GROMACS .gro file of C-alpha atoms in nm:
model
  193
    1ALA     CA    1  -9.211  -3.115   5.308
    2VAL     CA    2  -9.272  -2.911   5.002
    3SER     CA    3  -8.898  -2.866   4.948
    4SER     CA    4  -8.859  -3.234   5.006
    5ILE     CA    5  -9.094  -3.327   4.737
    6VAL     CA    6  -8.947  -3.062   4.503
    7ASN     CA    7  -8.597  -3.197   4.584
    8ALA     CA    8  -8.708  -3.571   4.514
    9TYR     CA    9  -8.906  -3.451   4.191
   10VAL     CA   10  -8.571  -3.315   4.084
   11ALA     CA   11  -8.375  -3.609   4.159
   12LEU     CA   12  -8.612  -3.839   3.996
   13SER     CA   13  -8.641  -3.618   3.677
   14GLU     CA   14  -8.224  -3.638   3.658
   15ARG     CA   15  -8.244  -4.030   3.708
   16THR     CA   16  -8.521  -4.081   3.427
   17MET     CA   17  -8.271  -3.911   3.183
   18GLN     CA   18  -7.971  -4.137   3.282
   19ILE     CA   19  -8.193  -4.425   3.249
   20LYS     CA   20  -8.310  -4.296   2.908
   21GLU     CA   21  -7.951  -4.256   2.790
   22LEU     CA   22  -7.874  -4.596   2.925
   23GLN     CA   23  -8.176  -4.751   2.717
   24ASP     CA   24  -8.077  -4.543   2.411
   25PHE     CA   25  -7.708  -4.674   2.457
   26LEU     CA   26  -7.819  -5.040   2.477
   27ASN     CA   27  -8.057  -5.019   2.188
   28ILE     CA   28  -7.792  -4.909   1.944
   29PRO     CA   29  -7.750  -5.188   1.665
   30ILE     CA   30  -7.450  -5.401   1.684
   31LYS     CA   31  -7.243  -5.302   1.383
   32GLU     CA   32  -6.996  -5.581   1.430
   33LYS     CA   33  -6.962  -5.876   1.191
   34ASN     CA   34  -7.240  -6.099   1.342
   35GLY     CA   35  -7.220  -6.446   1.278
   36THR     CA   36  -7.504  -6.708   1.292
   37ILE     CA   37  -7.331  -6.984   1.482
   38THR     CA   38  -7.427  -7.079   1.847
   39PRO     CA   39  -7.144  -7.092   2.062
   40VAL     CA   40  -7.114  -7.354   2.308
   41ILE     CA   41  -6.807  -7.371   2.587
   42ASP     CA   42  -6.768  -7.675   2.805
   43GLU     CA   43  -6.471  -7.870   2.951
   44ASN     CA   44  -6.336  -7.991   2.616
   45SER     CA   45  -6.340  -7.640   2.451
   46CYS     CA   46  -6.044  -7.478   2.344
   47ILE     CA   47  -5.969  -7.078   2.260
   48GLU     CA   48  -5.680  -7.009   2.043
   49PHE     CA   49  -5.501  -6.697   1.961
   50ARG     CA   50  -5.340  -6.719   1.632
   51ASP     CA   51  -5.061  -6.466   1.537
   52VAL     CA   52  -5.295  -6.169   1.715
   53SER     CA   53  -5.172  -5.829   1.695
   54PHE     CA   54  -5.370  -5.551   1.798
   55GLN     CA   55  -5.294  -5.162   1.746
   56TYR     CA   56  -5.506  -4.884   1.891
   57PRO     CA   57  -5.632  -4.640   1.612
   58GLY     CA   58  -5.393  -4.352   1.576
   59SER     CA   59  -5.094  -4.518   1.759
   60ASP     CA   60  -4.773  -4.654   1.610
   61ILE     CA   61  -4.727  -4.905   1.877
   62PHE     CA   62  -4.854  -5.237   1.893
   63ALA     CA   63  -5.062  -5.319   2.223
   64LEU     CA   64  -5.023  -5.673   2.155
   65LYS     CA   65  -4.818  -5.842   1.898
   66ASN     CA   66  -4.815  -6.170   1.734
   67ILE     CA   67  -4.973  -6.369   2.014
   68ASN     CA   68  -5.010  -6.725   1.996
   69LEU     CA   69  -5.165  -6.918   2.274
   70LYS     CA   70  -5.425  -7.199   2.325
   71LEU     CA   71  -5.646  -7.193   2.612
   72SER     CA   72  -5.802  -7.518   2.766
   73CYS     CA   73  -6.164  -7.398   2.896
   74ALA     CA   74  -6.121  -7.676   3.165
   75LYS     CA   75  -5.839  -7.504   3.302
   76LYS     CA   76  -5.799  -7.171   3.506
   77LEU     CA   77  -5.570  -6.900   3.355
   78CYS     CA   78  -5.415  -6.595   3.528
   79ILE     CA   79  -5.287  -6.341   3.326
   80VAL     CA   80  -5.019  -6.111   3.486
   81GLY     CA   81  -4.825  -5.809   3.355
   82GLU     CA   82  -4.713  -5.452   3.421
   83ASN     CA   83  -4.957  -5.168   3.369
   84GLY     CA   84  -5.007  -5.103   2.996
   85SER     CA   85  -4.881  -5.454   2.904
   86GLY     CA   86  -5.195  -5.548   2.724
   87LYS     CA   87  -5.396  -5.762   2.975
   88SER     CA   88  -5.720  -5.549   2.932
   89THR     CA   89  -5.667  -5.560   2.554
   90PHE     CA   90  -5.641  -5.914   2.524
   91ILE     CA   91  -5.934  -5.976   2.745
   92LYS     CA   92  -6.128  -5.716   2.530
   93LEU     CA   93  -5.998  -5.885   2.205
   94LEU     CA   94  -6.135  -6.225   2.354
   95MET     CA   95  -6.485  -6.078   2.391
   96ARG     CA   96  -6.505  -5.914   2.075
   97LEU     CA   97  -6.516  -5.561   2.204
   98TYR     CA   98  -6.243  -5.514   1.974
   99GLU     CA   99  -6.137  -5.677   1.663
  100PRO     CA  100  -5.782  -5.771   1.600
  101THR     CA  101  -5.556  -5.571   1.383
  102SER     CA  102  -5.425  -5.904   1.236
  103GLY     CA  103  -5.460  -6.248   1.319
  104GLU     CA  104  -5.766  -6.431   1.448
  105ILE     CA  105  -5.908  -6.578   1.751
  106LEU     CA  106  -6.097  -6.929   1.721
  107LEU     CA  107  -6.329  -7.098   1.983
  108ASN     CA  108  -6.346  -7.482   1.916
  109GLY     CA  109  -6.142  -7.403   1.569
  110VAL     CA  110  -6.407  -7.160   1.446
  111ASN     CA  111  -6.326  -6.776   1.406
  112ILE     CA  112  -6.532  -6.603   1.684
  113THR     CA  113  -6.651  -6.358   1.437
  114GLN     CA  114  -6.854  -6.653   1.291
  115TYR     CA  115  -7.068  -6.671   1.613
  116ASN     CA  116  -7.382  -6.490   1.706
  117TYR     CA  117  -7.236  -6.166   1.901
  118GLU     CA  118  -7.489  -6.158   2.144
  119LEU     CA  119  -7.479  -6.500   2.239
  120TYR     CA  120  -7.096  -6.516   2.229
  121SER     CA  121  -7.082  -6.216   2.455
  122LYS     CA  122  -7.310  -6.400   2.710
  123LEU     CA  123  -7.034  -6.661   2.748
  124PHE     CA  124  -6.831  -6.418   2.959
  125ALA     CA  125  -6.868  -6.194   3.286
  126PRO     CA  126  -6.554  -5.981   3.291
  127VAL     CA  127  -6.493  -5.731   3.560
  128PHE     CA  128  -6.281  -5.459   3.438
  129GLN     CA  129  -6.067  -5.213   3.636
  130ASP     CA  130  -6.317  -4.939   3.578
  131PHE     CA  131  -6.602  -5.117   3.714
  132ALA     CA  132  -6.925  -4.972   3.829
  133THR     CA  133  -7.203  -5.049   4.057
  134PHE     CA  134  -7.569  -4.942   3.989
  135GLU     CA  135  -7.834  -4.789   4.224
  136LEU     CA  136  -8.010  -5.124   4.181
  137THR     CA  137  -8.038  -5.426   4.421
  138LEU     CA  138  -7.752  -5.655   4.485
  139LYS     CA  139  -7.936  -5.919   4.254
  140GLU     CA  140  -8.008  -5.692   3.978
  141ASN     CA  141  -7.621  -5.565   4.005
  142VAL     CA  142  -7.500  -5.951   3.952
  143ILE     CA  143  -7.747  -6.061   3.679
  144LEU     CA  144  -7.781  -5.741   3.471
  145ALA     CA  145  -8.020  -5.924   3.241
  146LYS     CA  146  -8.398  -5.943   3.149
  147GLU     CA  147  -8.435  -6.295   3.258
  148TYR     CA  148  -8.357  -6.407   3.612
  149ASP     CA  149  -8.234  -6.760   3.694
  150ASP     CA  150  -8.219  -6.801   4.076
  151VAL     CA  151  -7.995  -7.127   4.023
  152LYS     CA  152  -7.755  -6.907   3.817
  153PHE     CA  153  -7.759  -6.634   4.053
  154ARG     CA  154  -7.674  -6.851   4.361
  155LYS     CA  155  -7.398  -7.023   4.147
  156THR     CA  156  -7.246  -6.698   4.060
  157CYS     CA  157  -7.256  -6.585   4.410
  158MET     CA  158  -7.073  -6.897   4.548
  159ASN     CA  159  -6.826  -6.870   4.269
  160SER     CA  160  -6.740  -6.504   4.304
  161ASN     CA  161  -6.729  -6.541   4.731
  162ILE     CA  162  -7.022  -6.303   4.777
  163GLN     CA  163  -7.270  -6.558   4.933
  164SER     CA  164  -7.140  -6.480   5.270
  165LEU     CA  165  -7.230  -6.111   5.219
  166VAL     CA  166  -7.552  -6.188   5.074
  167ASP     CA  167  -7.635  -6.400   5.377
  168LYS     CA  168  -7.547  -6.120   5.636
  169LEU     CA  169  -7.791  -5.863   5.470
  170THR     CA  170  -8.115  -5.816   5.611
  171LYS     CA  171  -8.259  -5.831   5.270
  172GLY     CA  172  -8.038  -6.065   5.140
  173ALA     CA  173  -8.001  -6.008   4.744
  174ASP     CA  174  -8.267  -5.755   4.746
  175THR     CA  175  -8.088  -5.533   4.935
  176GLN     CA  176  -8.031  -5.196   4.755
  177ILE     CA  177  -7.670  -5.101   4.654
  178GLY     CA  178  -7.589  -4.725   4.735
  179LYS     CA  179  -7.796  -4.504   4.958
  180GLU     CA  180  -7.951  -4.249   4.703
  181ILE     CA  181  -8.262  -4.459   4.643
  182ASP     CA  182  -8.274  -4.642   4.967
  183PRO     CA  183  -8.121  -4.481   5.286
  184ASN     CA  184  -8.078  -4.846   5.408
  185GLY     CA  185  -7.891  -4.946   5.114
  186ILE     CA  186  -7.533  -5.059   5.137
  187GLU     CA  187  -7.208  -4.911   5.024
  188LEU     CA  188  -6.979  -5.170   4.913
  189SER     CA  189  -6.595  -5.128   4.938
  190GLY     CA  190  -6.382  -5.129   4.627
  191GLY     CA  191  -6.286  -5.485   4.694
  192GLU     CA  192  -6.685  -5.595   4.717
  193GLY     CA  193  -6.784  -5.382   4.416
   0.00000   0.00000   0.00000
């Protein structure tokens, strides 16, 4: 019993350090050019890449070169290409995780750098190839925000086809992801994660 208590204490101490590191990271001030305009996307909105090129620092090769594309927000778009063809770079530019080497990206005719960065980034919910799940509840993994909006959560579950998974779980959306904190938690497959 004493050994279990000591092991639990050590594990909790390790998690506390990891949470502190995450909090420190999230509290790093955004150094990007932060605009003041509040972005709005609706069915009439348009995103435009105008002569956008991107080159990674230290590389002689362009990941993307002279991209010109207009996207209607009322339509769905599938980006397909070989590994290394710039799909993830394209999305990261759209989200302002990267700034274009040249050219500009517009939302409703306004350069995206003129929008408030935090509000602009909340318009997107990307899932990159190097996804991660956290030792939190399913609901917390989906939301990852301070405020909880049940209607928005349920809509997200329906749109991402995980509502059937939520419905099957005994604790529903309050089910723990992973078994480190709760031995009754669930381990998701790569496709579910």
